Short mmCIF file of C-alpha atoms and ligand atoms in Angstrom, two decimals:
data_model
loop_
_atom_site.label_atom_id
_atom_site.label_comp_id
_atom_site.label_asym_id
_atom_site.label_seq_id
_atom_site.Cartn_x
_atom_site.Cartn_y
_atom_site.Cartn_z
CA UNK P 1 70.59 125.66 7.14
CA UNK P 2 72.56 122.67 7.22
CA UNK P 3 73.95 121.37 10.39
CA UNK P 4 77.74 121.37 10.89
CA UNK P 5 79.28 117.87 10.39
CA UNK P 6 81.71 116.96 13.22
CA UNK P 7 84.31 114.27 13.32
CA UNK P 8 86.18 113.12 16.31
CA UNK P 9 89.52 111.72 16.38
CA UNK P 10 90.83 109.64 19.46
CA UNK P 11 88.17 108.19 21.75
CA UNK P 12 89.88 108.98 25.12
CA UNK P 13 88.88 110.92 28.22
CA UNK P 14 88.19 114.33 26.85
CA UNK P 15 86.60 112.97 23.53
CA UNK P 16 83.62 111.80 25.66
CA UNK P 17 83.22 114.98 27.69
CA UNK P 18 83.58 117.11 24.38
CA UNK P 19 81.00 114.88 22.79
CA UNK P 20 78.42 115.20 25.45
CA UNK P 21 78.50 118.92 24.64
CA UNK P 22 78.50 118.51 20.85
CA UNK P 23 75.54 116.12 21.43
CA UNK P 24 73.46 118.84 22.90
CA UNK P 25 74.11 121.45 20.32
CA UNK P 26 71.28 121.71 17.74
CA UNK P 27 73.77 123.03 15.11
CA UNK P 28 76.07 119.97 15.30
CA UNK P 29 75.69 116.75 13.38
CA UNK P 30 77.56 113.89 15.03
CA UNK P 31 78.98 112.89 11.52
CA UNK P 32 82.05 110.61 12.02
CA UNK P 33 84.58 109.12 14.74
CA UNK P 34 87.80 107.48 14.32
CA UNK P 35 89.88 105.44 16.75
CA UNK P 36 93.10 103.40 16.28
CA UNK P 37 90.86 100.32 16.56
CA UNK P 38 87.63 99.72 14.81
CA UNK P 39 86.12 98.23 17.83
CA UNK P 40 86.50 101.16 20.04
CA UNK P 41 85.31 103.67 17.09
CA UNK P 42 82.24 101.67 16.79
CA UNK P 43 81.33 101.62 20.47
CA UNK P 44 81.96 105.44 20.56
CA UNK P 45 79.74 105.82 17.55
CA UNK P 46 76.97 103.95 19.02
CA UNK P 47 77.13 105.57 22.21
CA UNK P 48 76.73 108.84 20.85
CA UNK P 49 74.92 108.13 17.52
CA UNK P 50 77.66 109.08 15.00
CA UNK P 51 76.79 107.90 11.49
CA UNK P 52 80.36 106.77 10.63
CA UNK P 53 83.03 105.16 12.42
CA UNK P 54 86.72 104.16 11.36
CA UNK P 55 89.32 102.20 12.55
CA UNK P 56 92.01 104.49 11.55
CA UNK P 57 92.41 108.23 11.48
CA UNK P 58 93.59 108.41 7.85
CA UNK P 59 90.52 106.69 6.63
CA UNK P 60 88.26 109.28 8.59
CA UNK P 61 90.37 112.05 6.84
CA UNK P 62 90.14 110.79 3.51
CA UNK P 63 86.68 109.24 3.37
CA UNK P 64 84.16 110.87 5.92
CA UNK P 65 83.41 114.17 4.23
CA UNK P 66 83.33 115.89 7.67
CA UNK P 67 83.21 119.78 7.84
CA UNK P 68 85.31 120.00 10.94
CA UNK P 69 87.21 117.58 13.19
CA UNK P 70 87.88 117.71 17.05
CA UNK P 71 91.40 116.07 17.59
CA UNK P 72 91.66 114.56 21.08
CA UNK P 73 94.73 112.63 20.90
CA UNK P 74 97.97 113.20 22.91
CA UNK P 75 100.27 116.13 22.28
CA UNK P 76 102.60 114.15 20.26
CA UNK P 77 99.88 113.36 17.66
CA UNK P 78 98.40 116.69 17.12
CA UNK P 79 101.08 117.91 14.39
CA UNK P 80 100.23 114.93 12.12
CA UNK P 81 96.46 114.56 12.90
CA UNK P 82 96.13 118.18 12.20
CA UNK P 83 98.08 117.88 8.72
CA UNK P 84 96.44 115.06 7.88
CA UNK P 85 92.97 116.41 8.29
CA UNK P 86 93.93 119.78 6.78
CA UNK P 87 95.36 118.16 3.65
CA UNK P 88 92.06 116.41 3.26
CA UNK P 89 90.04 119.56 3.38
CA UNK P 90 88.67 119.28 6.89
CA UNK P 91 88.60 122.38 9.40
CA UNK P 92 90.40 121.79 12.58
CA UNK P 93 89.69 122.16 16.63
CA UNK P 94 92.63 120.66 18.15
CA UNK P 95 93.14 120.05 21.73
CA UNK P 96 95.79 121.66 23.86
CA UNK P 97 98.61 121.95 23.93
CA UNK P 98 98.36 122.48 20.48
CA UNK P 99 101.78 120.94 19.29
CA UNK P 100 105.14 119.70 20.94
CA UNK P 101 107.09 122.86 19.81
CA UNK P 102 107.00 126.08 17.91
CA UNK P 103 108.66 124.61 14.92
CA UNK P 104 105.65 122.03 14.36
CA UNK P 105 103.08 124.40 15.09
CA UNK P 106 104.54 126.93 12.43
CA UNK P 107 104.16 123.99 9.87
CA UNK P 108 100.72 123.49 11.01
CA UNK P 109 99.93 127.19 10.49
CA UNK P 110 101.56 127.01 6.98
CA UNK P 111 99.16 124.24 6.11
CA UNK P 112 96.37 126.39 7.36
CA UNK P 113 97.29 129.06 5.22
CA UNK P 114 97.73 126.77 2.14
CA UNK P 115 94.47 125.24 2.41
CA UNK P 116 92.51 128.11 3.64
CA UNK P 117 90.76 126.09 6.30
CA UNK P 118 89.74 127.01 9.84
CA UNK P 119 92.04 125.95 12.63
CA UNK P 120 91.74 126.69 16.32
CA UNK P 121 93.41 125.38 19.62
CA UNK P 122 90.64 123.92 21.88
CA UNK P 123 91.60 126.47 24.44
CA UNK P 124 88.05 126.19 26.10
CA UNK P 125 88.92 128.56 28.79
CA UNK P 126 89.10 131.51 26.46
CA UNK P 127 85.67 130.77 25.30
CA UNK P 128 83.89 130.62 28.80
CA UNK P 129 81.77 133.60 29.82
CA UNK P 130 83.22 133.52 33.18
CA UNK P 131 86.85 134.39 31.67
CA UNK P 132 85.56 136.60 29.18
CA UNK P 133 83.83 138.66 32.15
CA UNK P 134 87.15 138.92 34.00
CA UNK P 135 88.78 140.17 30.65
CA UNK P 136 85.93 142.67 30.44
CA UNK P 137 86.45 144.02 34.14
CA UNK P 138 90.19 144.39 33.13
CA UNK P 139 89.48 146.09 29.77
CA UNK P 140 87.12 148.44 31.44
CA UNK P 141 89.85 149.51 34.01
CA UNK P 142 88.02 148.10 37.02
CA UNK P 143 91.14 147.00 38.66
CA UNK P 144 93.49 149.56 37.15
CA UNK P 145 96.96 148.69 35.91
CA UNK P 146 97.50 144.79 36.30
CA UNK P 147 100.79 144.48 38.38
CA UNK P 148 100.46 140.73 39.58
CA UNK P 149 99.06 137.46 38.50
CA UNK P 150 99.05 134.20 40.20
CA UNK P 151 97.49 131.02 39.05
CA UNK P 152 97.90 127.38 39.96
CA UNK P 153 97.00 124.08 38.24
CA UNK P 154 98.39 121.09 40.06
CA UNK P 155 96.45 117.76 40.44
CA UNK P 156 97.82 114.77 42.68
CA UNK P 157 98.02 112.01 39.81
CA UNK P 158 99.66 108.65 40.87
CA UNK P 159 102.45 107.80 38.68
CA UNK P 160 101.62 105.30 35.92
CA UNK P 161 104.23 104.39 33.23
CA UNK P 162 101.40 103.68 30.63
CA UNK P 163 99.64 107.02 30.99
CA UNK P 164 100.41 109.77 28.29
CA UNK P 165 100.89 112.27 31.03
CA UNK P 166 103.97 110.57 32.08
CA UNK P 167 105.23 109.28 28.73
CA UNK P 168 107.96 111.44 26.85
CA UNK P 169 106.91 109.89 23.63
CA UNK P 170 103.25 111.22 24.14
CA UNK P 171 104.42 114.58 24.77
CA UNK P 172 103.87 114.26 28.45
CA UNK P 173 104.57 116.45 31.47
CA UNK P 174 102.73 118.85 33.67
CA UNK P 175 103.65 122.07 31.73
CA UNK P 176 101.83 120.97 28.47
CA UNK P 177 99.05 119.27 30.05
CA UNK P 178 98.37 121.72 32.95
CA UNK P 179 100.60 124.55 32.87
CA UNK P 180 99.33 125.66 29.61
CA UNK P 181 96.36 127.33 31.35
CA UNK P 182 97.99 129.43 33.79
CA UNK P 183 100.50 130.45 31.01
CA UNK P 184 97.73 131.39 28.95
CA UNK P 185 95.94 133.44 31.59
CA UNK P 186 98.94 135.46 32.09
CA UNK P 187 99.69 136.02 28.68
CA UNK P 188 96.04 136.96 27.78
CA UNK P 189 96.38 140.04 30.32
CA UNK P 190 99.98 140.80 30.35
CA UNK P 191 101.42 139.59 26.98
CA UNK P 192 105.14 138.44 26.30
CA UNK P 193 107.34 138.85 29.32
CA UNK P 194 110.60 140.31 29.52
CA UNK P 195 112.14 137.61 31.60
CA UNK P 196 111.09 133.96 32.17
CA UNK P 197 112.45 132.39 35.53
CA UNK P 198 111.49 128.76 35.90
CA UNK P 199 112.37 125.55 37.60
CA UNK P 200 111.03 121.87 37.22
CA UNK P 201 111.23 118.55 39.16
CA UNK P 202 111.81 116.25 36.22
CA UNK P 203 110.52 112.73 36.18
CA UNK P 204 112.11 109.33 34.91
CA UNK P 205 111.01 109.65 31.24
CA UNK P 206 112.48 113.07 30.78
CA UNK P 207 109.10 114.84 31.79
CA UNK P 208 108.37 117.58 34.33
CA UNK P 209 106.40 116.42 37.15
CA UNK P 210 105.97 119.89 38.40
CA UNK P 211 107.27 123.26 37.60
CA UNK P 212 107.24 127.03 38.96
CA UNK P 213 107.46 129.80 36.42
CA UNK P 214 107.70 133.42 36.92
CA UNK P 215 107.22 135.62 34.07
CA UNK P 216 108.76 139.14 34.70
CA UNK P 217 107.65 142.29 33.01
CA UNK P 218 108.86 145.77 33.03
CA UNK P 219 108.37 148.01 36.15
CA UNK P 220 108.19 144.80 38.46
CA UNK P 221 104.99 143.62 37.17
CA UNK P 222 105.15 139.80 37.46
CA UNK P 223 103.00 136.79 36.84
CA UNK P 224 103.70 133.45 38.78
CA UNK P 225 102.23 129.96 38.25
CA UNK P 226 102.77 126.30 39.63
CA UNK P 227 101.60 123.22 37.91
CA UNK P 228 102.20 119.45 38.56
CA UNK P 229 101.06 116.10 39.05
CA UNK P 230 102.60 115.60 42.34
CA UNK P 231 100.51 117.78 44.67
CA UNK P 232 96.83 118.87 44.92
CA UNK P 233 96.47 122.67 44.96
CA UNK P 234 92.98 124.50 44.86
CA UNK P 235 93.86 125.88 41.42
CA UNK P 236 92.55 129.23 41.73
CA UNK P 237 93.71 132.45 40.05
CA UNK P 238 94.19 136.10 41.04
CA UNK P 239 94.89 139.05 39.03
CA UNK P 240 95.53 141.96 40.73
CA UNK P 241 96.18 145.66 39.74
CA UNK P 242 96.50 149.22 41.12
CA UNK P 243 92.79 149.85 42.03
CA UNK P 244 91.66 146.07 42.95
CA UNK P 245 91.74 142.53 42.02
CA UNK P 246 89.80 139.65 40.61
CA UNK P 247 89.51 136.20 41.97
CA UNK P 248 88.66 133.09 40.23
CA UNK P 249 87.04 130.02 41.84
CA UNK P 250 88.86 126.78 42.35
CA UNK P 251 89.84 125.12 38.98
CA UNK P 252 90.04 128.87 37.52
CA UNK P 253 90.24 127.77 33.91
CA UNK P 254 86.62 126.28 34.09
CA UNK P 255 85.25 128.06 37.17
CA UNK P 256 81.74 129.45 37.03
CA UNK P 257 82.49 132.17 39.24
CA UNK P 258 84.74 135.31 39.51
CA UNK P 259 84.84 138.20 41.80
CA UNK P 260 85.87 141.67 41.60
CA UNK P 261 87.30 143.44 44.64
CA UNK P 262 88.39 147.27 45.06
CA UNK P 263 91.82 147.82 46.40
CA UNK P 264 90.66 147.29 50.25
CA UNK P 265 89.50 143.83 49.48
CA UNK P 266 85.83 144.94 49.37
CA UNK P 267 83.75 142.93 47.25
CA UNK P 268 82.31 145.10 44.30
CA UNK P 269 80.52 142.33 42.27
CA UNK P 270 80.19 138.67 41.70
CA UNK P 271 79.88 137.21 38.33
CA UNK P 272 78.25 133.55 38.57
CA UNK P 273 77.64 131.80 35.19
CA UNK P 274 76.50 128.30 35.43
CA UNK P 275 77.39 126.19 32.66
CA UNK P 276 74.74 125.25 30.12
CA UNK P 277 75.95 121.74 29.43
CA UNK P 278 79.41 120.94 30.78
CA UNK P 279 81.54 124.09 29.76
CA UNK P 280 82.60 122.72 26.50
CA UNK P 281 79.45 124.18 24.57
CA UNK P 282 81.22 127.72 24.31
CA UNK P 283 84.17 126.64 22.10
CA UNK P 284 81.79 124.61 20.17
CA UNK P 285 79.63 127.60 19.41
CA UNK P 286 82.61 129.62 18.73
CA UNK P 287 83.71 127.11 16.09
CA UNK P 288 80.33 127.24 14.60
CA UNK P 289 80.17 131.16 14.46
CA UNK P 290 83.56 131.18 12.89
CA UNK P 291 82.76 128.60 10.18
CA UNK P 292 79.36 130.24 9.60
CA UNK P 293 81.15 133.56 9.06
CA UNK P 294 83.91 132.12 7.01
CA UNK P 295 86.50 133.03 9.46
CA UNK P 296 89.94 131.32 9.17
CA UNK P 297 90.65 131.74 13.02
CA UNK P 298 88.78 132.64 15.94
CA UNK P 299 89.39 136.27 17.65
CA UNK P 300 89.04 134.38 20.88
CA UNK P 301 92.03 132.11 20.48
CA UNK P 302 94.13 133.62 17.70
CA UNK P 303 96.81 131.93 15.99
CA UNK P 304 99.43 134.31 17.08
CA UNK P 305 98.61 133.90 20.96
CA UNK P 306 98.60 130.35 20.52
CA UNK P 307 102.17 130.58 18.96
CA UNK P 308 103.32 133.05 21.58
CA UNK P 309 102.26 130.84 24.33
CA UNK P 310 103.72 127.72 22.85
CA UNK P 311 106.98 129.73 22.26
CA UNK P 312 107.09 130.62 25.99
CA UNK P 313 106.72 126.76 26.92
CA UNK P 314 109.30 126.10 24.47
CA UNK P 315 111.79 128.44 26.44
CA UNK P 316 110.47 126.73 29.78
CA UNK P 317 111.49 123.38 28.35
CA UNK P 318 114.89 124.67 27.31
CA UNK P 319 115.77 125.84 30.78
CA UNK P 320 115.08 122.37 31.82
CA UNK P 321 116.84 120.44 29.13
CA UNK P 322 113.60 118.68 28.52
CA UNK P 323 112.94 117.35 24.64
CA UNK P 324 110.37 115.10 23.09
CA UNK P 325 111.82 111.86 21.77
CA UNK P 326 114.01 113.61 18.88
CA UNK P 327 111.55 116.53 18.21
CA UNK P 328 113.06 119.36 20.28
N1 NAP I 401 90.13 120.74 27.46
C1 NAP I 401 90.23 120.03 28.14
O1 NAP I 401 89.51 120.19 29.41
C2 NAP I 401 91.17 118.92 28.24
C3 NAP I 401 90.91 117.77 29.25
C4 NAP I 401 91.88 116.63 29.17
C5 NAP I 401 92.57 116.47 28.08
N2 NAP I 401 92.64 117.53 27.06
C6 NAP I 401 93.63 117.18 26.13
O2 NAP I 401 93.08 116.30 25.19
C7 NAP I 401 94.14 115.57 24.75
C8 NAP I 401 93.68 113.95 25.04
O3 NAP I 401 93.71 113.80 26.42
P1 NAP I 401 92.93 112.62 27.25
O4 NAP I 401 92.94 112.92 28.59
O5 NAP I 401 91.57 112.36 26.48
O6 NAP I 401 93.83 111.46 26.88
P2 NAP I 401 93.60 110.07 26.79
O7 NAP I 401 92.49 109.65 27.62
O8 NAP I 401 94.84 109.22 26.88
O9 NAP I 401 93.14 109.71 25.30
C9 NAP I 401 93.81 110.12 24.06
C10 NAP I 401 93.28 109.42 22.83
O10 NAP I 401 94.16 109.48 21.84
C11 NAP I 401 94.34 108.26 21.10
N3 NAP I 401 95.63 107.91 20.83
C12 NAP I 401 96.35 108.24 19.63
N4 NAP I 401 97.72 107.99 19.72
C13 NAP I 401 97.85 107.60 21.10
C14 NAP I 401 99.15 107.01 21.87
N5 NAP I 401 100.24 107.02 21.01
N6 NAP I 401 98.90 106.79 23.04
C15 NAP I 401 97.73 106.81 23.65
N7 NAP I 401 96.52 107.44 22.89
C16 NAP I 401 96.61 107.70 21.72
C17 NAP I 401 93.67 107.25 21.96
O11 NAP I 401 92.32 107.00 21.15
P3 NAP I 401 91.95 105.79 20.08
O12 NAP I 401 92.51 104.63 20.90
O13 NAP I 401 90.49 105.90 20.02
O14 NAP I 401 92.76 105.92 18.83
C18 NAP I 401 93.50 107.79 23.14
O15 NAP I 401 92.25 107.12 23.74
C19 NAP I 401 95.45 116.01 25.27
O16 NAP I 401 96.01 116.98 24.40
C20 NAP I 401 95.03 116.77 26.57
O17 NAP I 401 95.93 117.84 26.68
C21 NAP I 401 91.93 118.58 27.16
#
């Protein structure tokens, strides 16, 4: 069987980490890379052994003949980069947060439908065995009915006006960069809330430096989450139900350990699943599986889940009056 020809667009931090995992996958062929400058693309290609390098994203989309592209650009570029690749016949794995707002994501999905290609948000957390183990425990009723979720993702990141994280025109802010993980965790377990109560500390470029979100559901069930750049938290999560609770290790979205407790806080089971490469191998394998089975979306990261989570984040931003450079 022929290997799957991968392209990478954008050669920043995560592109390196992801490509480390890609290079370790025997089913992946490092086919093409594009940067906004030819020099960066060549350097990246040389480091990993990509066959082709391009000094523009458009050239890669039009000329490379890749099967699938990993889009690793800032949030503000995901919309145009995705449309560019889909319209040139390339399947897409696009980094989180998938788009700036629901309207743009709907257009991306319309293009997915029109082209009949595969599209997935690179929500690697949902492909990781530890996360899947926790979901299995919940499904099996091991913690009874879920009543409460708490999840944090806040890293102390000194202000830098050049960083995409603090720039409105790049789709910056804590919610889209970090908050997407706690919101995704809560949404995975409890679905869409009845009420959203939020607050944010806004930075100078109209982006949130930190935020607190409570999602309320009927019968007093709720999920609460914090994300931000101003403080360091342990970044763990707990999912608690009528019969017990599940804890995640620090940096819950990529932890190797989850624990299952009964309702008296007695430890019942520990799941420890060390990563095989660096944790990104699972989403890569999921893309391969979907492409081989000719699926248009992954059952692990469905289009409708991605859309609902983005819709929740739109609502949070509306409450804070936060828009992205004329793009809602
Ligand atoms: N899954 C994860 O664990 C994870 C972790 C970190 C980040 N991410 C996501 O991955 C994406 C990229 O994050 P990153 O941390 O890798 O960012 P980064 O280091 O700033 O890299 C982003 C790259 O995008 C390209 N780019 C295109 N337009 C740009 C613009 N206007 N300003 C700056 N760069 C631009 C640049 O590559 P060229 O110069 O080569 O064109 C740049 O190196 C984001 O969506 C982020 O949320 C995911």
